[in-house]
Amino acid sequence: MSKRNEEDIDTLDETLANLTLVLKKKQQVLEERERALEKATATLNRDRSELLGDKSDSDVLHLNVGGDPIAVLRRTLTSVEGSMLASRFSGRWDESLEKDSNGHFFIDQPIELVRPMINYLRAKACETPMGPPVKSPHLKDYELRQDFYRLVEYFGMTPGIYPTVIELHRGEPGSAEIGSFPDCYVKSSEWSTFTVQTQGHGREITSFEIVLGNVERMQIGWINESMYVENLSNDHRSGVGEEENSLALDCCRGGLLNQGEFTNLEGLSIGAGSIIRCEQKGHRWIVDGDLVVSSIASDETRHFQNNFLPPTGHVNNSSDKIIPCFSGKGVSFAFNQNVIPFLFLYLTANDVRFFLCEALDGFTNCSILPVALGSLTNKLSQTPRLLSGHLNAQTCISNLAHGNYLII
């Protein structure tokens, strides 16, 4: 064997030895991370056990609804995450909730309003792609239907019972994968246009935001639904903002499209991961937290003349609806309706953690507990009285700032 071959073998042996050492170190790191994860999981389970006791999603809860008995699984009542109903029956507040003489949870509402809500949640629990989709409840009697809307809103269930629906408006059927509530998203292999509406409910969407993935020629905005469809051109490559009765932010060119007219917004940079927020039905546009253009004179930013919609946000014809609409092609872009973030506190048995909470404009979908922020430590061992109801979002933020409420 030549000397060079011996040197090559020695070098190879040394490389293999070093590689083995690197692999051992990486394995040690992975094992340490696994142990840390197991420890964190055990801590989380312990905290949950201390907080909820022996409560389980499979618990059968016996309710007294306005004098009528009904039994339902805990996981059915908690299936719409973030709702007041889910928080109320999560198990954390069982000891403080109102009960009848038999120890059954009491809901002071008529059974004809509560039963449709529970039956809908039951149907959603066994919904499959192969079966017919579950339809939102529609009560025939007008007064009863209005009462049902109020009940659903009271429990923070509107997004779950009447979810936001993304529909393909223009494009090749089958080219887009559309996610439904609570994960509203689109994955489109072809350039298409989509509309967004609330299913089975008259509540209008006044603000929304879209989180961009890897997209092409993205245009995000609004259309006057009936007039837009009525005057739609034959150009299938024409998107929202390029057609009459539509307004959009052009993410590719960095500007505003107002019924076919383009206005450049110098310096505007939008890419994957950007968050586009459209407020007041097209009067304000926010990109990654910065207000980039507005039709409101008092806003300190670039302005445009909004001929698409009057400042009040209402159209002249009551049959016309201003609805969100967006055009594009891409891997994924997520949609959130009427989202306003504000600070809330999440309690475990050991600590207080800060998170961001999302709520609908004008309403909270949270439970409100009257806990002074300065004395949280003393409250951890107590079960505070649960309050609920409609609260203006600005009121909640104001009260939180003054330490009057704990929002969970």
Short mmCIF file of C-alpha atoms in Angstrom, two decimals, residues 79-363:
data_model
loop_
_atom_site.label_atom_id
_atom_site.label_comp_id
_atom_site.label_asym_id
_atom_site.label_seq_id
_atom_site.Cartn_x
_atom_site.Cartn_y
_atom_site.Cartn_z
CA SER A 79 -65.95 22.91 21.25
CA VAL A 80 -65.84 26.58 20.14
CA GLU A 81 -62.51 27.69 21.58
CA GLY A 82 -62.35 31.22 22.95
CA SER A 83 -66.09 31.46 23.50
CA MET A 84 -67.63 32.37 26.84
CA LEU A 85 -69.59 29.09 26.77
CA ALA A 86 -66.34 27.11 26.45
CA SER A 87 -64.73 29.07 29.28
CA ARG A 88 -67.78 28.75 31.50
CA PHE A 89 -67.95 24.96 31.23
CA SER A 90 -64.21 24.30 30.97
CA GLY A 91 -64.19 22.90 34.50
CA ARG A 92 -62.40 25.82 36.07
CA TRP A 93 -65.57 27.43 37.39
CA ASP A 94 -67.80 24.44 38.14
CA GLU A 95 -67.98 25.21 41.84
CA SER A 96 -69.07 28.82 41.29
CA LEU A 97 -71.68 28.31 38.56
CA GLU A 98 -75.39 28.49 39.39
CA LYS A 99 -76.98 25.10 40.16
CA ASP A 100 -80.47 23.87 40.97
CA SER A 101 -81.47 21.86 44.03
CA ASN A 102 -80.24 18.66 42.33
CA GLY A 103 -76.80 20.10 41.67
CA HIS A 104 -77.42 20.50 37.93
CA PHE A 105 -75.93 23.53 36.19
CA PHE A 106 -78.67 26.10 35.69
CA ILE A 107 -79.02 28.19 32.51
CA ASP A 108 -81.71 30.82 32.80
CA GLN A 109 -82.80 30.64 29.17
CA PRO A 110 -85.69 28.87 27.36
CA ILE A 111 -84.90 25.41 26.07
CA GLU A 112 -86.15 26.29 22.55
CA LEU A 113 -83.19 28.68 22.24
CA VAL A 114 -80.49 26.58 23.87
CA ARG A 115 -81.38 23.24 22.23
CA PRO A 116 -80.68 24.38 18.62
CA MET A 117 -77.25 25.64 19.70
CA ILE A 118 -76.37 22.38 21.46
CA ASN A 119 -77.75 20.23 18.62
CA TYR A 120 -75.62 22.16 16.13
CA LEU A 121 -72.50 21.54 18.24
CA ARG A 122 -73.41 17.85 18.48
CA ALA A 123 -73.82 17.63 14.71
CA LYS A 124 -70.46 19.35 14.11
CA ALA A 125 -68.78 16.83 16.42
CA CYS A 126 -69.69 13.95 14.07
CA GLU A 127 -69.37 15.82 10.76
CA THR A 128 -67.29 14.01 8.12
CA PRO A 129 -66.12 14.98 4.61
CA MET A 130 -68.21 12.15 3.16
CA GLY A 131 -71.48 13.32 4.74
CA PRO A 132 -73.59 16.41 4.10
CA PRO A 133 -72.25 19.59 5.72
CA VAL A 134 -73.83 20.78 8.95
CA LYS A 135 -76.03 23.83 8.39
CA SER A 136 -76.26 26.70 10.84
CA PRO A 137 -79.55 26.87 12.77
CA HIS A 138 -82.31 28.92 11.16
CA LEU A 139 -85.33 29.47 13.36
CA LYS A 140 -88.42 30.16 11.27
CA ASP A 141 -90.13 32.53 13.70
CA TYR A 142 -88.59 36.01 13.33
CA GLU A 143 -88.79 37.02 17.02
CA LEU A 144 -87.44 33.64 18.13
CA ARG A 145 -84.64 33.93 15.58
CA GLN A 146 -83.64 37.36 16.92
CA ASP A 147 -83.65 35.96 20.48
CA PHE A 148 -81.44 33.10 19.28
CA TYR A 149 -78.98 35.53 17.70
CA ARG A 150 -78.79 37.38 21.02
CA LEU A 151 -78.23 34.15 22.95
CA VAL A 152 -75.48 33.01 20.59
CA GLU A 153 -73.81 36.42 20.84
CA TYR A 154 -74.16 36.39 24.65
CA PHE A 155 -72.23 33.14 24.84
CA GLY A 156 -69.61 34.33 22.33
CA MET A 157 -70.64 31.60 19.91
CA THR A 158 -71.43 33.60 16.77
CA PRO A 159 -68.16 32.72 14.94
CA GLY A 160 -68.74 29.03 15.73
CA ILE A 161 -72.48 28.81 15.00
CA TYR A 162 -72.44 31.23 12.05
CA PRO A 163 -68.90 30.88 10.72
CA THR A 164 -67.11 33.07 8.22
CA VAL A 165 -67.09 31.35 4.82
CA ILE A 166 -64.59 31.87 2.00
CA GLU A 167 -66.02 31.10 -1.44
CA LEU A 168 -64.45 30.87 -4.88
CA HIS A 169 -65.93 33.77 -6.86
CA ARG A 170 -63.90 33.60 -10.04
CA GLY A 171 -61.48 30.89 -11.10
CA GLU A 172 -61.17 27.20 -11.91
CA PRO A 173 -63.27 24.96 -9.63
CA GLY A 174 -61.03 22.48 -7.86
CA SER A 175 -57.95 24.69 -8.14
CA ALA A 176 -58.26 26.00 -4.58
CA GLU A 177 -58.27 24.37 -1.15
CA ILE A 178 -60.36 26.47 1.24
CA GLY A 179 -60.25 26.08 5.02
CA SER A 180 -63.30 26.75 7.19
CA PHE A 181 -63.68 28.15 10.72
CA PRO A 182 -61.66 28.28 12.88
CA ASP A 183 -58.82 27.91 10.34
CA CYS A 184 -59.87 30.12 7.43
CA TYR A 185 -57.23 29.86 4.71
CA VAL A 186 -56.79 29.43 0.97
CA LYS A 187 -54.28 27.42 -1.05
CA SER A 188 -54.77 28.18 -4.71
CA SER A 189 -52.82 26.69 -7.61
CA GLU A 190 -54.41 29.11 -10.09
CA TRP A 191 -54.98 32.87 -9.95
CA SER A 192 -58.50 33.27 -8.57
CA THR A 193 -60.84 35.67 -6.81
CA PHE A 194 -62.56 34.87 -3.52
CA THR A 195 -65.32 36.48 -1.46
CA VAL A 196 -65.88 36.28 2.29
CA GLN A 197 -69.23 36.34 4.10
CA THR A 198 -70.81 35.23 7.37
CA GLN A 199 -72.91 32.11 6.93
CA GLY A 200 -76.57 32.31 8.01
CA HIS A 201 -76.28 35.58 9.91
CA GLY A 202 -76.88 39.21 8.99
CA ARG A 203 -73.79 40.55 10.76
CA GLU A 204 -71.57 42.39 8.32
CA ILE A 205 -67.81 42.12 8.27
CA THR A 206 -66.44 45.62 8.81
CA SER A 207 -62.73 44.81 9.19
CA PHE A 208 -60.51 41.87 8.37
CA GLU A 209 -56.90 40.89 7.99
CA ILE A 210 -55.02 38.46 5.79
CA VAL A 211 -51.66 36.87 6.56
CA LEU A 212 -49.76 36.28 3.33
CA GLY A 213 -47.89 33.12 2.46
CA ASN A 214 -45.98 32.66 -0.81
CA VAL A 215 -48.42 34.40 -3.13
CA GLU A 216 -48.48 35.94 -6.59
CA ARG A 217 -50.24 39.16 -7.64
CA MET A 218 -52.22 39.45 -4.43
CA GLN A 219 -55.03 42.04 -4.36
CA ILE A 220 -56.98 42.46 -1.11
CA GLY A 221 -60.07 44.61 -0.67
CA TRP A 222 -63.83 45.02 -0.94
CA ILE A 223 -66.64 44.79 -3.45
CA ASN A 224 -70.18 46.10 -3.61
CA GLU A 225 -71.52 42.60 -4.13
CA SER A 226 -74.59 43.07 -6.36
CA MET A 227 -73.18 45.94 -8.45
CA TYR A 228 -69.79 44.21 -8.81
CA VAL A 229 -71.39 41.04 -10.18
CA GLU A 230 -73.73 43.04 -12.41
CA ASN A 231 -70.86 44.95 -14.07
CA LEU A 232 -68.22 42.21 -14.06
CA SER A 233 -66.02 42.19 -17.18
CA ASN A 234 -65.22 39.13 -19.26
CA ASP A 235 -61.51 39.32 -18.38
CA HIS A 236 -60.96 36.47 -15.92
CA ARG A 237 -57.52 37.87 -15.07
CA SER A 238 -59.11 41.05 -13.78
CA GLY A 239 -59.17 40.99 -9.96
CA VAL A 240 -60.65 42.95 -7.11
CA GLY A 241 -59.84 46.66 -7.43
CA GLU A 242 -59.50 46.40 -11.20
CA GLU A 243 -63.25 46.01 -11.72
CA GLU A 244 -65.96 48.60 -11.19
CA ASN A 245 -67.45 48.73 -7.68
CA SER A 246 -64.32 47.29 -6.10
CA LEU A 247 -61.39 48.62 -4.09
CA ALA A 248 -58.15 46.83 -3.20
CA LEU A 249 -54.56 47.06 -2.05
CA ASP A 250 -52.26 45.76 -4.79
CA CYS A 251 -49.60 43.86 -2.86
CA CYS A 252 -47.44 43.15 -5.92
CA ARG A 253 -47.15 46.71 -7.29
CA GLY A 254 -47.38 48.39 -3.88
CA GLY A 255 -50.36 50.64 -4.38
CA LEU A 256 -54.12 51.14 -4.20
CA LEU A 257 -56.55 49.97 -6.89
CA ASN A 258 -59.72 52.06 -6.84
CA GLN A 259 -62.21 50.76 -9.43
CA GLY A 260 -59.49 50.27 -12.02
CA GLU A 261 -57.36 53.32 -11.18
CA PHE A 262 -53.94 52.57 -9.67
CA THR A 263 -52.24 54.89 -7.16
CA ASN A 264 -48.65 54.08 -6.25
CA LEU A 265 -47.79 54.05 -2.52
CA GLU A 266 -44.07 54.77 -2.62
CA GLY A 267 -41.97 52.67 -0.26
CA LEU A 268 -44.67 50.10 0.42
CA SER A 269 -43.11 46.66 0.75
CA ILE A 270 -45.29 43.57 1.06
CA GLY A 271 -44.10 39.96 1.02
CA ALA A 272 -44.55 36.52 2.54
CA GLY A 273 -45.51 36.83 6.20
CA SER A 274 -46.96 40.33 5.81
CA ILE A 275 -50.24 41.04 7.59
CA ILE A 276 -52.71 43.17 5.62
CA ARG A 277 -55.52 44.69 7.65
CA CYS A 278 -58.49 46.41 6.00
CA GLU A 279 -60.61 48.53 8.32
CA GLN A 280 -64.00 50.28 8.09
CA LYS A 281 -64.89 48.62 4.79
CA GLY A 282 -61.98 50.06 2.87
CA HIS A 283 -61.38 53.40 4.55
CA ARG A 284 -58.15 52.39 6.30
CA TRP A 285 -55.34 50.03 5.22
CA ILE A 286 -52.69 48.73 7.62
CA VAL A 287 -49.64 46.69 6.62
CA ASP A 288 -47.60 44.97 9.34
CA GLY A 289 -48.99 47.35 11.94
CA ASP A 290 -48.36 50.56 9.96
CA LEU A 291 -51.23 52.64 8.58
CA VAL A 292 -50.24 53.08 4.92
CA VAL A 293 -53.28 54.79 3.36
CA SER A 294 -56.63 56.14 4.53
CA SER A 295 -59.63 58.12 3.32
CA ILE A 296 -60.11 59.60 6.79
CA ALA A 297 -58.76 63.15 6.94
CA SER A 298 -57.71 62.97 10.60
CA ASP A 299 -55.38 59.99 9.98
CA GLU A 300 -51.70 60.97 9.71
CA THR A 301 -50.82 59.04 6.57
CA ARG A 302 -51.30 59.17 2.81
CA HIS A 303 -54.89 59.84 1.79
CA PHE A 304 -57.17 58.85 -1.07
CA GLN A 305 -60.65 59.85 -2.18
CA ASN A 306 -62.98 56.95 -1.40
CA ASN A 307 -65.71 57.14 -4.03
CA PHE A 308 -66.41 53.46 -3.49
CA LEU A 309 -68.13 53.89 -0.13
CA PRO A 310 -69.43 56.91 1.83
CA PRO A 311 -67.68 57.78 5.15
CA THR A 312 -70.52 56.27 7.20
CA GLY A 313 -69.74 52.83 5.78
CA HIS A 314 -73.28 52.37 4.45
CA VAL A 315 -74.44 52.08 0.86
CA ASN A 316 -77.49 53.85 -0.48
CA ASN A 317 -79.34 50.71 -1.49
CA SER A 318 -80.06 48.42 1.43
CA SER A 319 -79.89 45.38 -0.85
CA ASP A 320 -76.23 46.14 -1.64
CA LYS A 321 -73.59 44.61 0.61
CA ILE A 322 -69.96 45.62 0.95
CA ILE A 323 -68.06 42.38 1.49
CA PRO A 324 -64.38 41.37 1.66
CA CYS A 325 -62.85 40.09 -1.56
CA PHE A 326 -59.33 39.12 -2.57
CA SER A 327 -57.56 37.84 -5.67
CA GLY A 328 -54.32 35.92 -5.97
CA LYS A 329 -52.44 32.70 -6.43
CA GLY A 330 -50.31 31.09 -3.79
CA VAL A 331 -49.43 28.45 -1.28
CA SER A 332 -51.40 29.83 1.62
CA PHE A 333 -52.98 32.97 2.96
CA ALA A 334 -54.96 33.01 6.18
CA PHE A 335 -58.06 35.12 6.89
CA ASN A 336 -59.14 36.60 10.24
CA GLN A 337 -62.40 38.49 10.66
CA ASN A 338 -62.81 41.67 12.71
CA VAL A 339 -59.74 40.91 14.81
CA ILE A 340 -58.53 43.43 17.38
CA PRO A 341 -55.75 42.34 19.73
CA PHE A 342 -55.59 43.30 23.36
CA LEU A 343 -53.72 42.10 26.40
CA PHE A 344 -55.13 39.43 28.64
CA LEU A 345 -53.82 37.25 31.42
CA TYR A 346 -53.74 33.48 31.62
CA LEU A 347 -53.47 31.96 35.08
CA THR A 348 -51.94 28.68 36.14
CA ALA A 349 -51.51 27.52 39.70
CA ASN A 350 -47.97 28.88 39.75
CA ASP A 351 -47.70 31.94 37.59
CA VAL A 352 -49.30 34.64 35.48
CA ARG A 353 -48.53 34.69 31.79
CA PHE A 354 -49.27 37.42 29.25
CA PHE A 355 -50.76 36.60 25.89
CA LEU A 356 -52.61 38.35 23.10
CA CYS A 357 -56.35 37.80 22.93
CA GLU A 358 -58.47 38.26 19.81
CA ALA A 359 -62.02 39.64 19.95
CA LEU A 360 -64.65 40.76 17.50
CA ASP A 361 -65.08 44.49 16.89
CA GLY A 362 -67.76 45.75 19.28
CA PHE A 363 -68.01 42.55 21.30
#
